[in-house]
């Protein structure tokens, strides 16, 4: 669910997955798998994605949900 929220955000802002992958150091296939719900997002990855997107850490997480 978190990956889908990040994906929706990227689409709404016109930000490419390639841009995020390059800025975070997360390989494109890994990022794609996360955003499509095929792989769990690690906390470290989530942190760096939020840093690159310049958004608060709680942007994509519901209060009762963990990364």
PDB file of N, CA, C and O in Angstrom:
ATOM      1  N   UNK A   1       0.820  -1.196   0.000  1.00  0.00           N
ATOM      2  CA  UNK A   1       0.000   0.000   0.000  1.00  0.00           C
ATOM      3  C   UNK A   1       0.864   1.261   0.000  1.00  0.00           C
ATOM      4  O   UNK A   1       0.570   2.200  -0.712  1.00  0.00           O
ATOM      5  N   UNK A   2       1.938   1.270   0.775  1.00  0.00           N
ATOM      6  CA  UNK A   2       2.820   2.436   0.805  1.00  0.00           C
ATOM      7  C   UNK A   2       3.436   2.677  -0.570  1.00  0.00           C
ATOM      8  O   UNK A   2       3.500   3.807  -1.046  1.00  0.00           O
ATOM      9  N   UNK A   3       3.866   1.594  -1.213  1.00  0.00           N
ATOM     10  CA  UNK A   3       4.445   1.711  -2.547  1.00  0.00           C
ATOM     11  C   UNK A   3       3.465   2.306  -3.535  1.00  0.00           C
ATOM     12  O   UNK A   3       3.839   3.158  -4.360  1.00  0.00           O
ATOM     13  N   UNK A   4       2.199   1.902  -3.456  1.00  0.00           N
ATOM     14  CA  UNK A   4       1.177   2.443  -4.349  1.00  0.00           C
ATOM     15  C   UNK A   4       0.971   3.937  -4.108  1.00  0.00           C
ATOM     16  O   UNK A   4       0.763   4.704  -5.046  1.00  0.00           O
ATOM     17  N   UNK A   5       1.014   4.342  -2.853  1.00  0.00           N
ATOM     18  CA  UNK A   5       0.847   5.763  -2.530  1.00  0.00           C
ATOM     19  C   UNK A   5       2.019   6.585  -3.083  1.00  0.00           C
ATOM     20  O   UNK A   5       1.821   7.682  -3.599  1.00  0.00           O
ATOM     21  N   UNK A   6       3.213   6.033  -2.967  1.00  0.00           N
ATOM     22  CA  UNK A   6       4.381   6.725  -3.519  1.00  0.00           C
ATOM     23  C   UNK A   6       4.257   6.808  -5.035  1.00  0.00           C
ATOM     24  O   UNK A   6       4.497   7.861  -5.639  1.00  0.00           O
ATOM     25  N   UNK A   7       3.854   5.718  -5.662  1.00  0.00           N
ATOM     26  CA  UNK A   7       3.683   5.685  -7.118  1.00  0.00           C
ATOM     27  C   UNK A   7       2.656   6.727  -7.563  1.00  0.00           C
ATOM     28  O   UNK A   7       2.896   7.479  -8.510  1.00  0.00           O
ATOM     29  N   UNK A   8       1.521   6.798  -6.880  1.00  0.00           N
ATOM     30  CA  UNK A   8       0.493   7.787  -7.207  1.00  0.00           C
ATOM     31  C   UNK A   8       1.034   9.207  -7.056  1.00  0.00           C
ATOM     32  O   UNK A   8       0.741  10.089  -7.872  1.00  0.00           O
ATOM     33  N   UNK A   9       1.818   9.429  -6.021  1.00  0.00           N
ATOM     34  CA  UNK A   9       2.421  10.746  -5.800  1.00  0.00           C
ATOM     35  C   UNK A   9       3.358  11.105  -6.949  1.00  0.00           C
ATOM     36  O   UNK A   9       3.306  12.230  -7.463  1.00  0.00           O
ATOM     37  N   UNK A  10       4.200  10.166  -7.338  1.00  0.00           N
ATOM     38  CA  UNK A  10       5.139  10.421  -8.434  1.00  0.00           C
ATOM     39  C   UNK A  10       4.385  10.774  -9.710  1.00  0.00           C
ATOM     40  O   UNK A  10       4.744  11.734 -10.402  1.00  0.00           O
ATOM     41  N   UNK A  11       3.341  10.028 -10.001  1.00  0.00           N
ATOM     42  CA  UNK A  11       2.548  10.295 -11.206  1.00  0.00           C
ATOM     43  C   UNK A  11       1.908  11.670 -11.118  1.00  0.00           C
ATOM     44  O   UNK A  11       1.962  12.450 -12.081  1.00  0.00           O
ATOM     45  N   UNK A  12       1.331  12.014  -9.977  1.00  0.00           N
ATOM     46  CA  UNK A  12       0.643  13.302  -9.831  1.00  0.00           C
ATOM     47  C   UNK A  12       1.599  14.489  -9.951  1.00  0.00           C
ATOM     48  O   UNK A  12       1.197  15.569 -10.373  1.00  0.00           O
ATOM     49  N   UNK A  13       2.855  14.275  -9.578  1.00  0.00           N
ATOM     50  CA  UNK A  13       3.846  15.355  -9.637  1.00  0.00           C
ATOM     51  C   UNK A  13       4.699  15.301 -10.905  1.00  0.00           C
ATOM     52  O   UNK A  13       5.572  16.150 -11.100  1.00  0.00           O
ATOM     53  N   UNK A  14       4.484  14.291 -11.742  1.00  0.00           N
ATOM     54  CA  UNK A  14       5.270  14.161 -12.968  1.00  0.00           C
ATOM     55  C   UNK A  14       6.714  13.778 -12.719  1.00  0.00           C
ATOM     56  O   UNK A  14       7.604  14.146 -13.479  1.00  0.00           O
ATOM     57  N   UNK A  15       6.950  13.025 -11.650  1.00  0.00           N
ATOM     58  CA  UNK A  15       8.300  12.600 -11.290  1.00  0.00           C
ATOM     59  C   UNK A  15       8.494  11.168 -11.773  1.00  0.00           C
ATOM     60  O   UNK A  15       7.679  10.292 -11.474  1.00  0.00           O
ATOM     61  N   UNK A  16       9.578  10.919 -12.488  1.00  0.00           N
ATOM     62  CA  UNK A  16       9.808   9.579 -13.027  1.00  0.00           C
ATOM     63  C   UNK A  16      10.449   8.661 -11.995  1.00  0.00           C
ATOM     64  O   UNK A  16      11.157   9.110 -11.094  1.00  0.00           O
ATOM     65  N   UNK A  17      10.191   7.374 -12.168  1.00  0.00           N
ATOM     66  CA  UNK A  17      10.829   6.386 -11.313  1.00  0.00           C
ATOM     67  C   UNK A  17      12.346   6.403 -11.518  1.00  0.00           C
ATOM     68  O   UNK A  17      13.106   6.191 -10.575  1.00  0.00           O
ATOM     69  N   UNK A  18      12.774   6.697 -12.737  1.00  0.00           N
ATOM     70  CA  UNK A  18      14.206   6.773 -13.036  1.00  0.00           C
ATOM     71  C   UNK A  18      14.866   7.878 -12.216  1.00  0.00           C
ATOM     72  O   UNK A  18      15.953   7.694 -11.662  1.00  0.00           O
ATOM     73  N   UNK A  19      14.210   9.030 -12.117  1.00  0.00           N
ATOM     74  CA  UNK A  19      14.726  10.138 -11.320  1.00  0.00           C
ATOM     75  C   UNK A  19      14.897   9.709  -9.865  1.00  0.00           C
ATOM     76  O   UNK A  19      15.955   9.922  -9.256  1.00  0.00           O
ATOM     77  N   UNK A  20      13.861   9.079  -9.310  1.00  0.00           N
ATOM     78  CA  UNK A  20      13.907   8.651  -7.912  1.00  0.00           C
ATOM     79  C   UNK A  20      15.003   7.604  -7.720  1.00  0.00           C
ATOM     80  O   UNK A  20      15.771   7.664  -6.757  1.00  0.00           O
ATOM     81  N   UNK A  21      15.085   6.658  -8.633  1.00  0.00           N
ATOM     82  CA  UNK A  21      16.108   5.614  -8.539  1.00  0.00           C
ATOM     83  C   UNK A  21      17.504   6.224  -8.563  1.00  0.00           C
ATOM     84  O   UNK A  21      18.370   5.855  -7.770  1.00  0.00           O
ATOM     85  N   UNK A  22      17.731   7.153  -9.466  1.00  0.00           N
ATOM     86  CA  UNK A  22      19.047   7.787  -9.565  1.00  0.00           C
ATOM     87  C   UNK A  22      19.395   8.586  -8.313  1.00  0.00           C
ATOM     88  O   UNK A  22      20.536   8.561  -7.849  1.00  0.00           O
ATOM     89  N   UNK A  23      18.437   9.301  -7.765  1.00  0.00           N
ATOM     90  CA  UNK A  23      18.690  10.138  -6.589  1.00  0.00           C
ATOM     91  C   UNK A  23      18.820   9.335  -5.296  1.00  0.00           C
ATOM     92  O   UNK A  23      19.508   9.757  -4.380  1.00  0.00           O
ATOM     93  N   UNK A  24      18.135   8.187  -5.228  1.00  0.00           N
ATOM     94  CA  UNK A  24      18.158   7.393  -4.002  1.00  0.00           C
ATOM     95  C   UNK A  24      19.211   6.291  -4.023  1.00  0.00           C
ATOM     96  O   UNK A  24      19.589   5.782  -2.977  1.00  0.00           O
ATOM     97  N   UNK A  25      19.631   5.902  -5.221  1.00  0.00           N
ATOM     98  CA  UNK A  25      20.550   4.777  -5.334  1.00  0.00           C
ATOM     99  C   UNK A  25      19.850   3.430  -5.299  1.00  0.00           C
ATOM    100  O   UNK A  25      20.491   2.377  -5.289  1.00  0.00           O
ATOM    101  N   UNK A  26      18.523   3.448  -5.284  1.00  0.00           N
ATOM    102  CA  UNK A  26      17.744   2.211  -5.324  1.00  0.00           C
ATOM    103  C   UNK A  26      17.660   1.778  -6.793  1.00  0.00           C
ATOM    104  O   UNK A  26      17.227   2.561  -7.641  1.00  0.00           O
ATOM    105  N   UNK A  27      18.070   0.560  -7.116  1.00  0.00           N
ATOM    106  CA  UNK A  27      18.005   0.111  -8.510  1.00  0.00           C
ATOM    107  C   UNK A  27      16.579   0.198  -9.068  1.00  0.00           C
ATOM    108  O   UNK A  27      15.600  -0.052  -8.347  1.00  0.00           O
ATOM    109  N   UNK A  28      16.466   0.557 -10.330  1.00  0.00           N
ATOM    110  CA  UNK A  28      15.154   0.731 -10.954  1.00  0.00           C
ATOM    111  C   UNK A  28      14.273  -0.517 -10.806  1.00  0.00           C
ATOM    112  O   UNK A  28      13.100  -0.384 -10.443  1.00  0.00           O
ATOM    113  N   UNK A  29      14.791  -1.722 -11.048  1.00  0.00           N
ATOM    114  CA  UNK A  29      13.916  -2.897 -10.877  1.00  0.00           C
ATOM    115  C   UNK A  29      13.397  -3.052  -9.447  1.00  0.00           C
ATOM    116  O   UNK A  29      12.249  -3.440  -9.233  1.00  0.00           O
ATOM    117  N   UNK A  30      14.226  -2.730  -8.476  1.00  0.00           N
ATOM    118  CA  UNK A  30      13.812  -2.808  -7.069  1.00  0.00           C
ATOM    119  C   UNK A  30      12.743  -1.770  -6.781  1.00  0.00           C
ATOM    120  O   UNK A  30      11.708  -2.074  -6.174  1.00  0.00           O
ATOM    121  N   UNK A  31      12.960  -0.541  -7.214  1.00  0.00           N
ATOM    122  CA  UNK A  31      11.988   0.530  -6.996  1.00  0.00           C
ATOM    123  C   UNK A  31      10.670   0.186  -7.675  1.00  0.00           C
ATOM    124  O   UNK A  31       9.595   0.352  -7.091  1.00  0.00           O
ATOM    125  N   UNK A  32      10.739  -0.315  -8.890  1.00  0.00           N
ATOM    126  CA  UNK A  32       9.536  -0.686  -9.622  1.00  0.00           C
ATOM    127  C   UNK A  32       8.765  -1.773  -8.879  1.00  0.00           C
ATOM    128  O   UNK A  32       7.536  -1.702  -8.770  1.00  0.00           O
ATOM    129  N   UNK A  33       9.481  -2.762  -8.357  1.00  0.00           N
ATOM    130  CA  UNK A  33       8.827  -3.840  -7.612  1.00  0.00           C
ATOM    131  C   UNK A  33       8.138  -3.301  -6.361  1.00  0.00           C
ATOM    132  O   UNK A  33       7.015  -3.705  -6.030  1.00  0.00           O
ATOM    133  N   UNK A  34       8.774  -2.360  -5.679  1.00  0.00           N
ATOM    134  CA  UNK A  34       8.187  -1.753  -4.483  1.00  0.00           C
ATOM    135  C   UNK A  34       6.933  -0.976  -4.846  1.00  0.00           C
ATOM    136  O   UNK A  34       5.881  -1.117  -4.211  1.00  0.00           O
ATOM    137  N   UNK A  35       7.025  -0.148  -5.876  1.00  0.00           N
ATOM    138  CA  UNK A  35       5.903   0.707  -6.247  1.00  0.00           C
ATOM    139  C   UNK A  35       4.717  -0.077  -6.782  1.00  0.00           C
ATOM    140  O   UNK A  35       3.587   0.398  -6.735  1.00  0.00           O
ATOM    141  N   UNK A  36       4.975  -1.277  -7.287  1.00  0.00           N
ATOM    142  CA  UNK A  36       3.894  -2.119  -7.793  1.00  0.00           C
ATOM    143  C   UNK A  36       3.437  -3.176  -6.792  1.00  0.00           C
ATOM    144  O   UNK A  36       2.654  -4.053  -7.122  1.00  0.00           O
ATOM    145  N   UNK A  37       3.942  -3.095  -5.567  1.00  0.00           N
ATOM    146  CA  UNK A  37       3.506  -3.991  -4.509  1.00  0.00           C
ATOM    147  C   UNK A  37       4.068  -5.396  -4.591  1.00  0.00           C
ATOM    148  O   UNK A  37       3.559  -6.311  -3.955  1.00  0.00           O
ATOM    149  N   UNK A  38       5.141  -5.582  -5.363  1.00  0.00           N
ATOM    150  CA  UNK A  38       5.739  -6.903  -5.509  1.00  0.00           C
ATOM    151  C   UNK A  38       6.916  -7.148  -4.573  1.00  0.00           C
ATOM    152  O   UNK A  38       7.497  -8.225  -4.576  1.00  0.00           O
ATOM    153  N   UNK A  39       7.262  -6.126  -3.807  1.00  0.00           N
ATOM    154  CA  UNK A  39       8.381  -6.233  -2.868  1.00  0.00           C
ATOM    155  C   UNK A  39       8.117  -5.294  -1.709  1.00  0.00           C
ATOM    156  O   UNK A  39       7.614  -4.194  -1.896  1.00  0.00           O
ATOM    157  N   UNK A  40       8.485  -5.734  -0.511  1.00  0.00           N
ATOM    158  CA  UNK A  40       8.307  -4.893   0.675  1.00  0.00           C
ATOM    159  C   UNK A  40       9.312  -3.744   0.653  1.00  0.00           C
ATOM    160  O   UNK A  40      10.470  -3.920   0.285  1.00  0.00           O
ATOM    161  N   UNK A  41       8.855  -2.583   1.042  1.00  0.00           N
ATOM    162  CA  UNK A  41       9.698  -1.404   1.131  1.00  0.00           C
ATOM    163  C   UNK A  41      10.437  -1.406   2.466  1.00  0.00           C
ATOM    164  O   UNK A  41       9.812  -1.493   3.525  1.00  0.00           O
ATOM    165  N   UNK A  42      11.748  -1.349   2.411  1.00  0.00           N
ATOM    166  CA  UNK A  42      12.546  -1.302   3.631  1.00  0.00           C
ATOM    167  C   UNK A  42      12.487   0.101   4.235  1.00  0.00           C
ATOM    168  O   UNK A  42      12.349   1.095   3.518  1.00  0.00           O
ATOM    169  N   UNK A  43      12.622   0.189   5.537  1.00  0.00           N
ATOM    170  CA  UNK A  43      12.562   1.478   6.224  1.00  0.00           C
ATOM    171  C   UNK A  43      13.625   2.437   5.691  1.00  0.00           C
ATOM    172  O   UNK A  43      13.353   3.623   5.500  1.00  0.00           O
ATOM    173  N   UNK A  44      14.829   1.920   5.448  1.00  0.00           N
ATOM    174  CA  UNK A  44      15.913   2.771   4.940  1.00  0.00           C
ATOM    175  C   UNK A  44      15.565   3.333   3.561  1.00  0.00           C
ATOM    176  O   UNK A  44      15.862   4.484   3.255  1.00  0.00           O
ATOM    177  N   UNK A  45      14.945   2.502   2.738  1.00  0.00           N
ATOM    178  CA  UNK A  45      14.543   2.950   1.404  1.00  0.00           C
ATOM    179  C   UNK A  45      13.462   4.012   1.502  1.00  0.00           C
ATOM    180  O   UNK A  45      13.494   5.018   0.799  1.00  0.00           O
ATOM    181  N   UNK A  46      12.496   3.784   2.395  1.00  0.00           N
ATOM    182  CA  UNK A  46      11.418   4.742   2.590  1.00  0.00           C
ATOM    183  C   UNK A  46      11.973   6.097   3.032  1.00  0.00           C
ATOM    184  O   UNK A  46      11.587   7.137   2.507  1.00  0.00           O
ATOM    185  N   UNK A  47      12.896   6.068   3.969  1.00  0.00           N
ATOM    186  CA  UNK A  47      13.492   7.294   4.479  1.00  0.00           C
ATOM    187  C   UNK A  47      14.157   8.096   3.363  1.00  0.00           C
ATOM    188  O   UNK A  47      13.931   9.297   3.222  1.00  0.00           O
ATOM    189  N   UNK A  48      14.956   7.429   2.552  1.00  0.00           N
ATOM    190  CA  UNK A  48      15.682   8.133   1.501  1.00  0.00           C
ATOM    191  C   UNK A  48      14.733   8.615   0.393  1.00  0.00           C
ATOM    192  O   UNK A  48      14.936   9.683  -0.181  1.00  0.00           O
ATOM    193  N   UNK A  49      13.682   7.864   0.115  1.00  0.00           N
ATOM    194  CA  UNK A  49      12.689   8.317  -0.879  1.00  0.00           C
ATOM    195  C   UNK A  49      12.023   9.600  -0.383  1.00  0.00           C
ATOM    196  O   UNK A  49      11.872  10.567  -1.148  1.00  0.00           O
ATOM    197  N   UNK A  50      11.628   9.628   0.871  1.00  0.00           N
ATOM    198  CA  UNK A  50      11.011  10.837   1.432  1.00  0.00           C
ATOM    199  C   UNK A  50      11.980  12.018   1.400  1.00  0.00           C
ATOM    200  O   UNK A  50      11.576  13.149   1.114  1.00  0.00           O
ATOM    201  N   UNK A  51      13.261  11.749   1.666  1.00  0.00           N
ATOM    202  CA  UNK A  51      14.264  12.814   1.603  1.00  0.00           C
ATOM    203  C   UNK A  51      14.356  13.378   0.189  1.00  0.00           C
ATOM    204  O   UNK A  51      14.359  14.592   0.000  1.00  0.00           O
ATOM    205  N   UNK A  52      14.449  12.502  -0.800  1.00  0.00           N
ATOM    206  CA  UNK A  52      14.580  12.929  -2.189  1.00  0.00           C
ATOM    207  C   UNK A  52      13.339  13.701  -2.644  1.00  0.00           C
ATOM    208  O   UNK A  52      13.451  14.698  -3.348  1.00  0.00           O
ATOM    209  N   UNK A  53      12.171  13.250  -2.216  1.00  0.00           N
ATOM    210  CA  UNK A  53      10.931  13.920  -2.607  1.00  0.00           C
ATOM    211  C   UNK A  53      10.642  15.147  -1.743  1.00  0.00           C
ATOM    212  O   UNK A  53       9.710  15.898  -2.036  1.00  0.00           O
ATOM    213  N   UNK A  54      11.444  15.343  -0.693  1.00  0.00           N
ATOM    214  CA  UNK A  54      11.288  16.471   0.224  1.00  0.00           C
ATOM    215  C   UNK A  54       9.888  16.514   0.837  1.00  0.00           C
ATOM    216  O   UNK A  54       9.209  17.541   0.819  1.00  0.00           O
ATOM    217  N   UNK A  55       9.472  15.356   1.345  1.00  0.00           N
ATOM    218  CA  UNK A  55       8.171  15.252   2.007  1.00  0.00           C
ATOM    219  C   UNK A  55       8.372  14.695   3.414  1.00  0.00           C
ATOM    220  O   UNK A  55       9.345  13.985   3.676  1.00  0.00           O
ATOM    221  N   UNK A  56       7.458  15.001   4.334  1.00  0.00           N
ATOM    222  CA  UNK A  56       7.555  14.441   5.686  1.00  0.00           C
ATOM    223  C   UNK A  56       7.440  12.917   5.657  1.00  0.00           C
ATOM    224  O   UNK A  56       6.794  12.343   4.768  1.00  0.00           O
ATOM    225  N   UNK A  57       8.046  12.258   6.638  1.00  0.00           N
ATOM    226  CA  UNK A  57       8.039  10.801   6.689  1.00  0.00           C
ATOM    227  C   UNK A  57       6.642  10.201   6.789  1.00  0.00           C
ATOM    228  O   UNK A  57       6.411   9.077   6.372  1.00  0.00           O
ATOM    229  N   UNK A  58       5.681  10.937   7.326  1.00  0.00           N
ATOM    230  CA  UNK A  58       4.328  10.385   7.465  1.00  0.00           C
ATOM    231  C   UNK A  58       3.451  10.609   6.231  1.00  0.00           C
ATOM    232  O   UNK A  58       2.274  10.279   6.243  1.00  0.00           O
ATOM    233  N   UNK A  59       4.022  11.112   5.155  1.00  0.00           N
ATOM    234  CA  UNK A  59       3.249  11.426   3.949  1.00  0.00           C
ATOM    235  C   UNK A  59       2.542  10.213   3.358  1.00  0.00           C
ATOM    236  O   UNK A  59       1.393  10.311   2.942  1.00  0.00           O
ATOM    237  N   UNK A  60       3.212   9.082   3.303  1.00  0.00           N
ATOM    238  CA  UNK A  60       2.672   7.915   2.617  1.00  0.00           C
ATOM    239  C   UNK A  60       2.230   6.791   3.551  1.00  0.00           C
ATOM    240  O   UNK A  60       1.855   5.729   3.096  1.00  0.00           O
ATOM    241  N   UNK A  61       2.282   7.033   4.860  1.00  0.00           N
ATOM    242  CA  UNK A  61       1.948   5.990   5.834  1.00  0.00           C
ATOM    243  C   UNK A  61       0.736   6.414   6.633  1.00  0.00           C
ATOM    244  O   UNK A  61       0.670   7.534   7.135  1.00  0.00           O
ATOM    245  N   UNK A  62      -0.203   5.478   6.779  1.00  0.00           N
ATOM    246  CA  UNK A  62      -1.348   5.720   7.651  1.00  0.00           C
ATOM    247  C   UNK A  62      -0.896   5.493   9.084  1.00  0.00           C
ATOM    248  O   UNK A  62       0.025   4.728   9.338  1.00  0.00           O
ATOM    249  N   UNK A  63      -1.542   6.121  10.008  1.00  0.00           N
ATOM    250  CA  UNK A  63      -1.103   6.088  11.411  1.00  0.00           C
ATOM    251  C   UNK A  63      -0.960   4.673  11.977  1.00  0.00           C
ATOM    252  O   UNK A  63      -0.087   4.418  12.760  1.00  0.00           O
ATOM    253  N   UNK A  64      -1.802   3.740  11.584  1.00  0.00           N
ATOM    254  CA  UNK A  64      -1.729   2.392  12.125  1.00  0.00           C
ATOM    255  C   UNK A  64      -0.978   1.417  11.216  1.00  0.00           C
ATOM    256  O   UNK A  64      -1.017   0.222  11.403  1.00  0.00           O
ATOM    257  N   UNK A  65      -0.261   1.941  10.250  1.00  0.00           N
ATOM    258  CA  UNK A  65       0.468   1.107   9.275  1.00  0.00           C
ATOM    259  C   UNK A  65       1.963   1.276   9.462  1.00  0.00           C
ATOM    260  O   UNK A  65       2.454   2.356   9.712  1.00  0.00           O
ATOM    261  N   UNK A  66       2.685   0.193   9.324  1.00  0.00           N
ATOM    262  CA  UNK A  66       4.147   0.277   9.335  1.00  0.00           C
ATOM    263  C   UNK A  66       4.640   0.249   7.907  1.00  0.00           C
ATOM    264  O   UNK A  66       3.915  -0.136   6.998  1.00  0.00           O
ATOM    265  N   UNK A  67       5.906   0.652   7.701  1.00  0.00           N
ATOM    266  CA  UNK A  67       6.475   0.663   6.366  1.00  0.00           C
ATOM    267  C   UNK A  67       6.542  -0.767   5.908  1.00  0.00           C
ATOM    268  O   UNK A  67       6.189  -1.197   4.910  1.00  0.00           O
TER     269      UNK A  67
END
